[in-house]
mmCIF file of C-alpha atoms and ligand atoms in Angstrom:
data_model
loop_
_atom_site.group_PDB
_atom_site.id
_atom_site.type_symbol
_atom_site.label_atom_id
_atom_site.label_comp_id
_atom_site.label_asym_id
_atom_site.label_seq_id
_atom_site.Cartn_x
_atom_site.Cartn_y
_atom_site.Cartn_z
ATOM 1 C CA MET A 29 -7.144 -33.635 -2.551
ATOM 2 C CA ALA A 30 -4.361 -33.631 -0.654
ATOM 3 C CA GLY A 31 -3.377 -29.652 0.492
ATOM 4 C CA ALA A 32 -1.699 -27.546 -0.635
ATOM 5 C CA ALA A 33 1.483 -27.965 2.043
ATOM 6 C CA ASP A 34 1.106 -32.050 1.503
ATOM 7 C CA VAL A 35 1.698 -30.804 -2.391
ATOM 8 C CA LEU A 36 4.738 -28.683 -0.866
ATOM 9 C CA ALA A 37 5.501 -31.857 1.781
ATOM 10 C CA ALA A 38 5.886 -34.019 -0.866
ATOM 11 C CA TRP A 39 7.066 -31.512 -3.711
ATOM 12 C CA PHE A 40 9.927 -31.159 -0.488
ATOM 13 C CA ARG A 41 10.710 -35.309 -0.463
ATOM 14 C CA ASP A 42 11.213 -35.819 -4.301
ATOM 15 C CA CYS A 43 14.150 -32.979 -4.267
ATOM 16 C CA TYR A 44 15.563 -33.937 -0.696
ATOM 17 C CA GLY A 45 15.231 -37.448 -0.412
ATOM 18 C CA ALA A 46 12.752 -36.962 2.503
ATOM 19 C CA HIS A 47 9.924 -34.827 4.009
ATOM 20 C CA PRO A 48 10.467 -31.453 5.602
ATOM 21 C CA GLU A 49 11.034 -30.981 9.611
ATOM 22 C CA LEU A 50 7.990 -28.435 9.081
ATOM 23 C CA ILE A 51 5.965 -26.076 6.913
ATOM 24 C CA TRP A 52 4.792 -22.455 7.582
ATOM 25 C CA ARG A 53 2.080 -20.586 5.911
ATOM 26 C CA ALA A 54 2.030 -17.090 5.602
ATOM 27 C CA PRO A 55 -0.556 -14.851 4.102
ATOM 28 C CA GLY A 56 -0.783 -11.549 1.659
ATOM 29 C CA ARG A 57 -2.443 -8.714 2.415
ATOM 30 C CA VAL A 58 -4.909 -6.033 0.932
ATOM 31 C CA ASN A 59 -3.915 -2.769 2.992
ATOM 32 C CA LEU A 60 -8.212 -1.103 3.374
ATOM 33 C CA ILE A 61 -6.511 2.151 3.895
ATOM 34 C CA GLY A 62 -3.420 3.663 5.672
ATOM 35 C CA GLU A 63 -1.242 4.076 2.641
ATOM 36 C CA HIS A 64 2.390 5.203 2.507
ATOM 37 C CA THR A 65 2.037 5.866 6.699
ATOM 38 C CA ASP A 66 3.813 3.083 8.043
ATOM 39 C CA TYR A 67 7.706 4.618 7.464
ATOM 40 C CA ASN A 68 6.129 8.100 8.748
ATOM 41 C CA ASP A 69 5.790 6.396 12.077
ATOM 42 C CA GLY A 70 1.796 6.615 11.161
ATOM 43 C CA LEU A 71 -1.721 4.314 11.034
ATOM 44 C CA VAL A 72 -2.293 1.491 8.701
ATOM 45 C CA LEU A 73 -5.399 -0.859 8.547
ATOM 46 C CA PRO A 74 -4.468 -3.727 6.474
ATOM 47 C CA PHE A 75 -6.118 -7.598 6.204
ATOM 48 C CA ALA A 76 -4.475 -10.785 5.897
ATOM 49 C CA ILE A 77 -6.584 -12.385 2.782
ATOM 50 C CA GLY A 78 -6.460 -16.251 1.502
ATOM 51 C CA ARG A 79 -3.662 -16.511 -0.807
ATOM 52 C CA GLY A 80 -0.429 -16.661 0.603
ATOM 53 C CA VAL A 81 3.434 -18.467 0.472
ATOM 54 C CA LEU A 82 3.988 -21.549 1.963
ATOM 55 C CA ALA A 83 7.899 -22.197 3.278
ATOM 56 C CA ALA A 84 9.078 -26.346 3.936
ATOM 57 C CA ALA A 85 12.208 -26.600 5.668
ATOM 58 C CA SER A 86 14.619 -29.464 7.610
ATOM 59 C CA ALA A 87 17.928 -28.661 8.950
ATOM 60 C CA ARG A 88 21.417 -29.616 7.624
ATOM 61 C CA ASP A 89 24.718 -30.131 9.366
ATOM 62 C CA ASP A 90 26.767 -29.074 6.931
ATOM 63 C CA GLY A 91 26.231 -25.045 7.159
ATOM 64 C CA VAL A 92 24.809 -25.097 3.567
ATOM 65 C CA LEU A 93 21.574 -23.080 2.736
ATOM 66 C CA ASP A 94 19.475 -24.739 -0.345
ATOM 67 C CA MET A 95 16.629 -23.231 -1.247
ATOM 68 C CA ARG A 96 14.072 -24.268 -4.161
ATOM 69 C CA SER A 97 10.878 -22.661 -5.500
ATOM 70 C CA ARG A 98 7.751 -24.815 -6.851
ATOM 71 C CA GLN A 99 7.854 -21.274 -8.927
ATOM 72 C CA MET A 100 11.100 -22.001 -10.283
ATOM 73 C CA PRO A 101 11.386 -25.651 -11.529
ATOM 74 C CA GLY A 102 14.963 -26.925 -11.759
ATOM 75 C CA GLU A 103 16.497 -23.694 -10.147
ATOM 76 C CA VAL A 104 18.888 -24.663 -6.966
ATOM 77 C CA VAL A 105 20.502 -21.667 -5.223
ATOM 78 C CA ALA A 106 22.936 -23.485 -2.234
ATOM 79 C CA ILE A 107 25.345 -20.631 -0.161
ATOM 80 C CA GLY A 108 26.704 -21.236 2.830
ATOM 81 C CA ALA A 109 24.833 -19.639 5.596
ATOM 82 C CA ASP A 110 28.149 -17.908 6.789
ATOM 83 C CA GLU A 111 28.656 -16.347 3.555
ATOM 84 C CA LEU A 112 25.213 -14.854 3.740
ATOM 85 C CA GLU A 113 25.907 -10.789 3.480
ATOM 86 C CA PRO A 114 23.891 -7.767 1.827
ATOM 87 C CA GLY A 115 24.648 -8.732 -1.842
ATOM 88 C CA SER A 116 24.815 -11.967 -1.970
ATOM 89 C CA VAL A 117 22.342 -13.496 -3.130
ATOM 90 C CA SER A 118 19.971 -12.321 -5.913
ATOM 91 C CA GLY A 119 16.507 -12.818 -7.830
ATOM 92 C CA TRP A 120 13.711 -14.659 -5.821
ATOM 93 C CA ALA A 121 16.283 -16.597 -3.248
ATOM 94 C CA GLY A 122 17.525 -13.268 -2.104
ATOM 95 C CA TYR A 123 14.052 -13.085 0.030
ATOM 96 C CA PRO A 124 14.861 -16.696 2.349
ATOM 97 C CA ALA A 125 18.291 -16.044 2.223
ATOM 98 C CA GLY A 126 17.547 -12.582 3.703
ATOM 99 C CA ALA A 127 15.794 -14.540 6.027
ATOM 100 C CA ALA A 128 18.313 -16.536 6.923
ATOM 101 C CA TRP A 129 20.583 -13.770 7.199
ATOM 102 C CA ALA A 130 18.499 -11.733 9.362
ATOM 103 C CA LEU A 131 18.054 -14.670 12.288
ATOM 104 C CA ALA A 132 21.415 -15.113 12.301
ATOM 105 C CA SER A 133 22.326 -11.092 12.768
ATOM 106 C CA ALA A 134 20.027 -10.701 15.189
ATOM 107 C CA GLY A 135 21.686 -13.768 17.382
ATOM 108 C CA TYR A 136 19.519 -16.764 16.379
ATOM 109 C CA ARG A 137 20.794 -19.805 15.716
ATOM 110 C CA ALA A 138 20.531 -20.368 11.886
ATOM 111 C CA GLY A 139 22.637 -22.975 10.892
ATOM 112 C CA GLY A 140 22.086 -24.562 7.473
ATOM 113 C CA ALA A 141 18.869 -25.751 5.983
ATOM 114 C CA ASN A 142 17.070 -27.258 2.587
ATOM 115 C CA VAL A 143 14.157 -24.178 2.138
ATOM 116 C CA ALA A 144 11.309 -24.983 -0.192
ATOM 117 C CA VAL A 145 8.602 -22.334 -1.151
ATOM 118 C CA ASP A 146 5.648 -22.477 -3.027
ATOM 119 C CA SER A 147 3.155 -19.668 -3.403
ATOM 120 C CA ASP A 148 -0.186 -18.823 -4.876
ATOM 121 C CA LEU A 149 0.042 -14.956 -5.008
ATOM 122 C CA PRO A 150 0.505 -12.779 -7.796
ATOM 123 C CA ILE A 151 4.094 -11.038 -7.380
ATOM 124 C CA GLY A 152 4.113 -7.305 -7.918
ATOM 125 C CA ALA A 153 0.460 -7.061 -7.545
ATOM 126 C CA GLY A 154 0.883 -4.869 -4.526
ATOM 127 C CA LEU A 155 -0.317 -7.755 -2.431
ATOM 128 C CA ALA A 156 2.649 -7.872 -0.003
ATOM 129 C CA SER A 157 4.338 -11.633 -1.814
ATOM 130 C CA SER A 158 7.744 -10.574 -0.592
ATOM 131 C CA ALA A 159 6.893 -9.994 2.783
ATOM 132 C CA ALA A 160 4.638 -13.178 3.108
ATOM 133 C CA LEU A 161 8.059 -14.689 1.868
ATOM 134 C CA CYS A 162 10.178 -13.341 4.098
ATOM 135 C CA CYS A 163 7.609 -13.883 6.767
ATOM 136 C CA ALA A 164 7.349 -17.925 5.982
ATOM 137 C CA VAL A 165 10.325 -18.503 5.394
ATOM 138 C CA VAL A 166 11.651 -16.479 9.378
ATOM 139 C CA SER A 167 8.724 -18.497 10.769
ATOM 140 C CA CYS A 168 10.330 -21.934 9.470
ATOM 141 C CA LEU A 169 13.569 -21.381 10.231
ATOM 142 C CA ALA A 170 13.021 -19.719 14.045
ATOM 143 C CA ALA A 171 10.838 -22.948 15.057
ATOM 144 C CA LEU A 172 13.573 -25.220 13.283
ATOM 145 C CA SER A 173 16.760 -23.721 15.612
ATOM 146 C CA GLY A 174 14.536 -23.452 18.352
ATOM 147 C CA SER A 175 13.636 -27.382 18.316
ATOM 148 C CA GLY A 176 16.278 -28.788 19.683
ATOM 149 C CA SER A 177 17.140 -28.361 23.470
ATOM 150 C CA GLY A 178 19.883 -26.417 25.675
ATOM 151 C CA PRO A 179 20.069 -23.234 27.643
ATOM 152 C CA GLY A 180 19.478 -20.169 26.374
ATOM 153 C CA ARG A 181 17.768 -21.284 23.355
ATOM 154 C CA ARG A 182 14.867 -18.384 22.658
ATOM 155 C CA LEU A 183 12.296 -18.041 19.914
ATOM 156 C CA PRO A 184 10.781 -15.008 18.487
ATOM 157 C CA GLY A 185 7.124 -14.253 19.034
ATOM 158 C CA LEU A 186 5.454 -12.968 16.266
ATOM 159 C CA ALA A 187 5.974 -9.170 16.065
ATOM 160 C CA ARG A 188 9.692 -10.078 16.329
ATOM 161 C CA ILE A 189 9.514 -12.240 13.600
ATOM 162 C CA ALA A 190 7.568 -9.681 11.445
ATOM 163 C CA GLU A 191 10.520 -7.448 12.213
ATOM 164 C CA LEU A 192 13.255 -10.077 11.032
ATOM 165 C CA ALA A 193 11.274 -10.237 7.764
ATOM 166 C CA ARG A 194 11.363 -6.860 7.204
ATOM 167 C CA SER A 195 14.983 -6.442 7.940
ATOM 168 C CA ALA A 196 15.454 -9.163 5.511
ATOM 169 C CA GLU A 197 13.820 -7.083 2.713
ATOM 170 C CA ALA A 198 14.660 -3.880 3.529
ATOM 171 C CA ASP A 199 18.832 -4.249 4.620
ATOM 172 C CA PHE A 200 19.447 -7.563 2.670
ATOM 173 C CA VAL A 201 17.545 -7.515 -0.476
ATOM 174 C CA GLY A 202 17.503 -3.594 -0.479
ATOM 175 C CA MET A 203 14.120 -2.204 -0.588
ATOM 176 C CA PRO A 204 13.349 -0.114 2.397
ATOM 177 C CA CYS A 205 9.920 -1.042 2.951
ATOM 178 C CA GLY A 206 7.980 -0.129 6.633
ATOM 179 C CA ILE A 207 6.680 -2.883 8.737
ATOM 180 C CA MET A 208 3.128 -2.813 7.224
ATOM 181 C CA ASP A 209 3.009 -5.644 5.210
ATOM 182 C CA GLN A 210 5.352 -8.398 7.587
ATOM 183 C CA ASP A 211 3.209 -7.019 10.881
ATOM 184 C CA ALA A 212 0.091 -7.941 8.613
ATOM 185 C CA ALA A 213 1.051 -11.418 7.865
ATOM 186 C CA MET A 214 1.932 -12.260 11.011
ATOM 187 C CA LEU A 215 -0.623 -10.572 13.508
ATOM 188 C CA CYS A 216 -3.743 -10.119 11.249
ATOM 189 C CA LYS A 217 -6.750 -12.790 12.473
ATOM 190 C CA GLN A 218 -9.415 -14.212 10.184
ATOM 191 C CA GLY A 219 -12.755 -12.046 10.117
ATOM 192 C CA ARG A 220 -10.144 -8.985 11.231
ATOM 193 C CA ALA A 221 -8.240 -6.267 10.002
ATOM 194 C CA LEU A 222 -4.905 -4.743 11.774
ATOM 195 C CA LEU A 223 -4.912 -1.352 12.944
ATOM 196 C CA LEU A 224 -1.718 -0.596 13.432
ATOM 197 C CA ASP A 225 0.436 2.377 15.209
ATOM 198 C CA CYS A 226 3.892 2.208 13.400
ATOM 199 C CA GLN A 227 5.183 4.654 15.796
ATOM 200 C CA THR A 228 4.350 2.168 19.084
ATOM 201 C CA GLY A 229 3.841 -1.064 17.816
ATOM 202 C CA ASP A 230 0.128 -0.840 19.276
ATOM 203 C CA PHE A 231 -2.216 -2.833 17.601
ATOM 204 C CA SER A 232 -5.659 -3.714 17.695
ATOM 205 C CA LEU A 233 -7.960 -6.413 16.018
ATOM 206 C CA VAL A 234 -10.814 -4.851 13.867
ATOM 207 C CA PRO A 235 -13.878 -6.208 13.019
ATOM 208 C CA LEU A 236 -14.538 -6.172 9.020
ATOM 209 C CA ASP A 237 -17.045 -8.406 7.553
ATOM 210 C CA PRO A 238 -18.349 -7.997 4.089
ATOM 211 C CA ALA A 239 -20.581 -10.318 3.829
ATOM 212 C CA ALA A 240 -22.475 -9.518 7.137
ATOM 213 C CA ALA A 241 -23.495 -6.145 4.912
ATOM 214 C CA ASP A 242 -24.174 -7.555 1.940
ATOM 215 C CA LEU A 243 -21.114 -6.260 0.933
ATOM 216 C CA SER A 244 -17.728 -7.663 -1.657
ATOM 217 C CA MET A 245 -14.333 -6.898 -1.562
ATOM 218 C CA LEU A 246 -13.008 -7.143 -4.955
ATOM 219 C CA VAL A 247 -9.293 -6.721 -5.957
ATOM 220 C CA ALA A 248 -8.753 -5.550 -9.455
ATOM 221 C CA ASP A 249 -5.041 -6.513 -10.237
ATOM 222 C CA THR A 250 -4.463 -3.882 -13.300
ATOM 223 C CA GLY A 251 -1.317 -6.290 -14.384
ATOM 224 C CA VAL A 252 0.729 -3.518 -14.364
ATOM 225 C CA ARG A 253 4.249 -4.335 -12.999
ATOM 226 C CA HIS A 254 6.764 -2.230 -11.082
ATOM 227 C CA ALA A 255 9.598 -3.421 -9.438
ATOM 228 C CA LEU A 256 9.749 -1.462 -5.862
ATOM 229 C CA ALA A 257 13.115 -2.034 -5.365
ATOM 230 C CA ASP A 258 13.923 0.383 -8.578
ATOM 231 C CA GLY A 259 14.001 4.031 -6.380
ATOM 232 C CA GLN A 260 10.560 5.519 -6.458
ATOM 233 C CA TYR A 261 9.488 4.125 -3.450
ATOM 234 C CA ALA A 262 12.474 5.278 -1.512
ATOM 235 C CA ALA A 263 12.627 8.934 -3.317
ATOM 236 C CA ARG A 264 8.890 8.878 -1.542
ATOM 237 C CA ARG A 265 10.277 8.595 1.998
ATOM 238 C CA ALA A 266 13.288 10.427 1.318
ATOM 239 C CA GLU A 267 10.413 13.217 0.881
ATOM 240 C CA CYS A 268 8.396 12.621 3.694
ATOM 241 C CA GLN A 269 12.042 13.033 6.391
ATOM 242 C CA ALA A 270 13.209 15.972 3.943
ATOM 243 C CA ALA A 271 9.943 17.837 5.206
ATOM 244 C CA ALA A 272 9.699 16.220 8.503
ATOM 245 C CA ARG A 273 12.821 17.789 8.926
ATOM 246 C CA LEU A 274 11.689 21.241 7.616
ATOM 247 C CA LEU A 275 9.543 21.348 10.031
ATOM 248 C CA GLY A 276 11.538 19.894 12.893
ATOM 249 C CA VAL A 277 9.898 16.940 14.017
ATOM 250 C CA ARG A 278 10.675 13.320 13.913
ATOM 251 C CA SER A 279 8.511 12.405 11.549
ATOM 252 C CA LEU A 280 5.116 13.343 10.086
ATOM 253 C CA ARG A 281 2.910 11.485 12.687
ATOM 254 C CA ALA A 282 3.660 14.506 14.422
ATOM 255 C CA VAL A 283 1.577 16.933 12.255
ATOM 256 C CA ARG A 284 -2.239 16.422 13.081
ATOM 257 C CA ASP A 285 -2.996 19.052 10.929
ATOM 258 C CA PRO A 286 -2.533 19.923 7.189
ATOM 259 C CA ALA A 287 -2.582 23.720 8.361
ATOM 260 C CA GLY A 288 0.877 22.612 9.916
ATOM 261 C CA LEU A 289 2.277 21.830 6.574
ATOM 262 C CA ALA A 290 2.489 25.807 5.571
ATOM 263 C CA GLY A 291 5.737 26.913 4.551
ATOM 264 C CA LEU A 292 6.756 23.608 2.934
ATOM 265 C CA PRO A 293 7.865 23.496 -0.714
ATOM 266 C CA ASP A 294 5.039 23.132 -2.822
ATOM 267 C CA GLU A 295 5.910 19.283 -3.571
ATOM 268 C CA LEU A 296 6.737 18.491 -0.238
ATOM 269 C CA LEU A 297 3.889 19.918 1.058
ATOM 270 C CA ARG A 298 1.488 17.474 -1.176
ATOM 271 C CA ARG A 299 3.220 14.612 0.474
ATOM 272 C CA ALA A 300 3.043 15.450 3.441
ATOM 273 C CA ARG A 301 -0.458 16.206 3.519
ATOM 274 C CA HIS A 302 -1.701 12.863 2.321
ATOM 275 C CA VAL A 303 0.552 11.283 4.780
ATOM 276 C CA VAL A 304 -1.469 13.664 7.375
ATOM 277 C CA THR A 305 -4.739 13.190 6.126
ATOM 278 C CA GLU A 306 -4.383 9.654 5.608
ATOM 279 C CA ASN A 307 -3.675 8.849 8.899
ATOM 280 C CA ALA A 308 -7.214 10.686 9.895
ATOM 281 C CA ARG A 309 -8.897 8.711 7.495
ATOM 282 C CA VAL A 310 -7.460 5.505 9.357
ATOM 283 C CA VAL A 311 -8.755 6.862 11.933
ATOM 284 C CA GLN A 312 -12.130 7.331 11.028
ATOM 285 C CA VAL A 313 -12.301 3.751 8.998
ATOM 286 C CA ALA A 314 -11.441 2.159 12.153
ATOM 287 C CA GLU A 315 -14.090 4.098 14.114
ATOM 288 C CA LEU A 316 -17.026 3.072 11.097
ATOM 289 C CA LEU A 317 -15.364 -0.402 11.530
ATOM 290 C CA SER A 318 -15.916 -0.807 14.758
ATOM 291 C CA ALA A 319 -19.536 0.154 14.715
ATOM 292 C CA GLY A 320 -20.488 -2.163 12.235
ATOM 293 C CA ARG A 321 -20.677 0.385 9.251
ATOM 294 C CA LEU A 322 -18.417 -0.633 6.756
ATOM 295 C CA ALA A 323 -20.426 0.781 3.866
ATOM 296 C CA ASP A 324 -20.030 4.408 4.794
ATOM 297 C CA CYS A 325 -16.448 3.636 4.566
ATOM 298 C CA GLY A 326 -16.466 3.895 0.572
ATOM 299 C CA GLU A 327 -15.335 7.820 0.156
ATOM 300 C CA LEU A 328 -12.960 7.350 2.941
ATOM 301 C CA LEU A 329 -11.757 4.576 0.283
ATOM 302 C CA THR A 330 -12.091 7.180 -2.276
ATOM 303 C CA ALA A 331 -10.301 9.681 -0.612
ATOM 304 C CA SER A 332 -7.658 8.135 -0.220
ATOM 305 C CA HIS A 333 -6.684 7.448 -3.750
ATOM 306 C CA VAL A 334 -7.702 11.090 -4.717
ATOM 307 C CA SER A 335 -4.771 12.346 -2.183
ATOM 308 C CA LEU A 336 -2.404 8.707 -3.753
ATOM 309 C CA ARG A 337 -2.997 9.932 -7.278
ATOM 310 C CA ASP A 338 -2.622 13.998 -6.729
ATOM 311 C CA ASP A 339 -0.701 14.447 -3.724
ATOM 312 C CA PHE A 340 1.761 11.379 -3.075
ATOM 313 C CA GLU A 341 2.009 10.683 -7.192
ATOM 314 C CA VAL A 342 1.900 6.900 -6.928
ATOM 315 C CA SER A 343 -0.551 6.204 -8.117
ATOM 316 C CA TRP A 344 -0.590 4.799 -11.872
ATOM 317 C CA PRO A 345 -3.025 5.402 -14.860
ATOM 318 C CA ALA A 346 -4.440 2.002 -15.133
ATOM 319 C CA ALA A 347 -5.617 2.565 -11.629
ATOM 320 C CA ASP A 348 -6.892 5.290 -12.023
ATOM 321 C CA THR A 349 -8.983 4.087 -14.495
ATOM 322 C CA ALA A 350 -9.894 1.145 -12.797
ATOM 323 C CA VAL A 351 -11.059 3.188 -9.865
ATOM 324 C CA ASP A 352 -13.362 5.520 -12.256
ATOM 325 C CA ALA A 353 -15.442 2.330 -13.805
ATOM 326 C CA ALA A 354 -16.042 0.739 -10.430
ATOM 327 C CA LEU A 355 -17.260 4.393 -9.077
ATOM 328 C CA SER A 356 -19.485 4.486 -12.479
ATOM 329 C CA ALA A 357 -20.408 1.136 -12.193
ATOM 330 C CA GLY A 358 -22.053 1.408 -9.017
ATOM 331 C CA ALA A 359 -19.425 0.657 -6.069
ATOM 332 C CA LEU A 360 -19.493 2.425 -3.287
ATOM 333 C CA GLY A 361 -15.434 3.265 -3.206
ATOM 334 C CA ALA A 362 -12.295 2.065 -4.522
ATOM 335 C CA ARG A 363 -8.768 2.927 -4.104
ATOM 336 C CA MET A 364 -4.834 1.686 -5.407
ATOM 337 C CA THR A 365 -3.796 -1.093 -2.938
ATOM 338 C CA GLY A 366 0.210 -1.086 -1.608
ATOM 339 C CA ALA A 367 2.705 0.668 -2.686
ATOM 340 C CA GLY A 368 1.400 2.104 -5.884
ATOM 341 C CA PHE A 369 3.589 2.406 -9.377
ATOM 342 C CA GLY A 370 1.585 -1.136 -10.432
ATOM 343 C CA GLY A 371 -0.122 -3.784 -8.733
ATOM 344 C CA SER A 372 -4.300 -3.953 -7.408
ATOM 345 C CA VAL A 373 -7.031 -1.754 -6.556
ATOM 346 C CA LEU A 374 -9.510 -2.585 -3.834
ATOM 347 C CA VAL A 375 -12.681 -2.164 -5.084
ATOM 348 C CA LEU A 376 -15.651 -2.001 -2.094
ATOM 349 C CA ALA A 377 -19.263 -2.950 -3.345
ATOM 350 C CA PRO A 378 -22.821 -3.992 -2.589
ATOM 351 C CA THR A 379 -22.527 -8.171 -4.070
ATOM 352 C CA GLU A 380 -24.959 -7.353 -6.054
ATOM 353 C CA ARG A 381 -23.375 -4.750 -8.019
ATOM 354 C CA ALA A 382 -19.883 -6.799 -7.818
ATOM 355 C CA GLY A 383 -20.588 -8.764 -11.060
ATOM 356 C CA ALA A 384 -21.074 -5.612 -13.018
ATOM 357 C CA ILE A 385 -18.381 -3.579 -12.169
ATOM 358 C CA GLU A 386 -15.669 -6.359 -12.588
ATOM 359 C CA ALA A 387 -16.779 -6.395 -16.236
ATOM 360 C CA ALA A 388 -16.731 -2.640 -16.005
ATOM 361 C CA ILE A 389 -13.264 -2.631 -14.966
ATOM 362 C CA GLY A 390 -12.574 -5.327 -17.348
ATOM 363 C CA ALA A 391 -14.046 -3.797 -20.577
ATOM 364 C CA ALA A 392 -11.766 -0.137 -19.523
ATOM 365 C CA LEU A 393 -8.433 -2.379 -18.597
ATOM 366 C CA GLY A 394 -8.770 -4.820 -21.446
ATOM 367 C CA ALA A 395 -7.144 -8.662 -21.079
ATOM 368 C CA ALA A 396 -4.272 -7.684 -18.053
ATOM 369 C CA ALA A 397 -6.779 -7.299 -15.799
ATOM 370 C CA THR A 398 -7.987 -10.209 -12.984
ATOM 371 C CA PHE A 399 -10.211 -10.024 -10.298
ATOM 372 C CA LEU A 400 -10.013 -11.560 -6.751
ATOM 373 C CA VAL A 401 -12.583 -11.432 -4.223
ATOM 374 C CA VAL A 402 -11.119 -11.306 -0.601
ATOM 375 C CA GLN A 403 -12.465 -11.769 2.576
ATOM 376 C CA PRO A 404 -9.715 -11.459 5.785
ATOM 377 C CA GLY A 405 -8.451 -14.078 6.098
ATOM 378 C CA PRO A 406 -5.968 -15.608 9.341
ATOM 379 C CA GLY A 407 -2.431 -14.853 9.815
ATOM 380 C CA ALA A 408 0.521 -16.924 9.903
ATOM 381 C CA HIS A 409 0.785 -20.456 11.455
ATOM 382 C CA GLN A 410 2.573 -23.554 10.911
ATOM 383 C CA ALA A 411 0.904 -25.677 7.983
ATOM 384 C CA TRP A 412 2.658 -29.059 8.371
ATOM 385 C CA PRO A 413 2.595 -31.378 10.233
ATOM 386 C CA ALA A 414 -0.750 -30.017 11.067
HETATM 387 C C1 GLA V 14 5.341 -1.447 0.640
HETATM 388 C C2 GLA V 14 5.833 -1.356 1.460
HETATM 389 C C3 GLA V 14 5.129 -1.060 3.040
HETATM 390 C C4 GLA V 14 4.143 0.684 2.494
HETATM 391 C C5 GLA V 14 3.686 0.270 1.370
HETATM 392 C C6 GLA V 14 2.299 1.179 1.544
HETATM 393 O O1 GLA V 14 3.586 -2.376 0.584
HETATM 394 O O2 GLA V 14 6.739 -2.812 2.034
HETATM 395 O O3 GLA V 14 5.411 -0.938 3.849
HETATM 396 O O4 GLA V 14 5.451 1.252 3.184
HETATM 397 O O5 GLA V 14 3.981 -0.086 0.454
HETATM 398 O O6 GLA V 14 2.151 1.749 2.195
#
């Protein structure tokens, strides 16, 4: 059976008359813990999952960027590479266009190209599909631009690609995201979670092997969708900045003890308290994982959900229902994952209870809910030629 990269290579040939020069794959992620902390210079602990985005590309010498997606058959978006500017491309193609724009804006050689993408990641499910798309396309176009010879040819490293992909999303598409999703896509490794300090960029890879502990990580997609760029994410970010300003600190990372938040107006205090307590929970979970104690992380995951629900107010009713149903059916812990306002819930469960928990969440949410069992998978890599 042909692999996903072979399928995309064949489709690319059908579209453009020749195989691509190369294909990169970037994974989606589940954030184990550390939500809404990245843009506060905080700590996050995501892991890559087995689903992701493939981007195929070949160079063109007429300066045109031609973009196609297997999920949008028949749709062709083409624009001159030197006409790219924020607002010039909307819809799904804004992400690959933003990737080309970010590379060129940072001084990398990025001319015309044919780009075709394919994905098995659900969109808007809180699994960072847009970051995976941008990371796959930046990786691909960067490799293309570096494939020739010549003086001064330089290729961006993985963390630099993550920054460029973030710029594509934040500066071109207009979603003011942090760096977690892109770093997860680029830096994660199989069997590991990524402990990332978003203030310094320092990271380490922490062992995460649920099967070895007879545990399962179940992702319940609640089916509720929310367009991130519509302002609530930006509003939370602004609230955190306002709290930091009132406290006289550069970012909320500077506050280690919730007692230090006294005096803030109630709503800002609750937002900031989530960030401060969430950073502490990330440290605790990372320590437990390093000690091989995944089963003991459950309560911290649930505490994260409660904090996101009550203090940060980014949860949504179906997520709260799913978390409650999971815990009643024997889960060790459960929390919403991603930005919130829609998407998925992560459940940590004894494997023997996983089926009953899935049934309980399904009964509580109805037909809209879908399920994935996830394992920590590899980060971005060239997928073709193999
Ligand atoms: C989205 C953003 C990330 C991060 C999360 C919340 O996924 O892209 O940068 O802020 O929300 O933790």
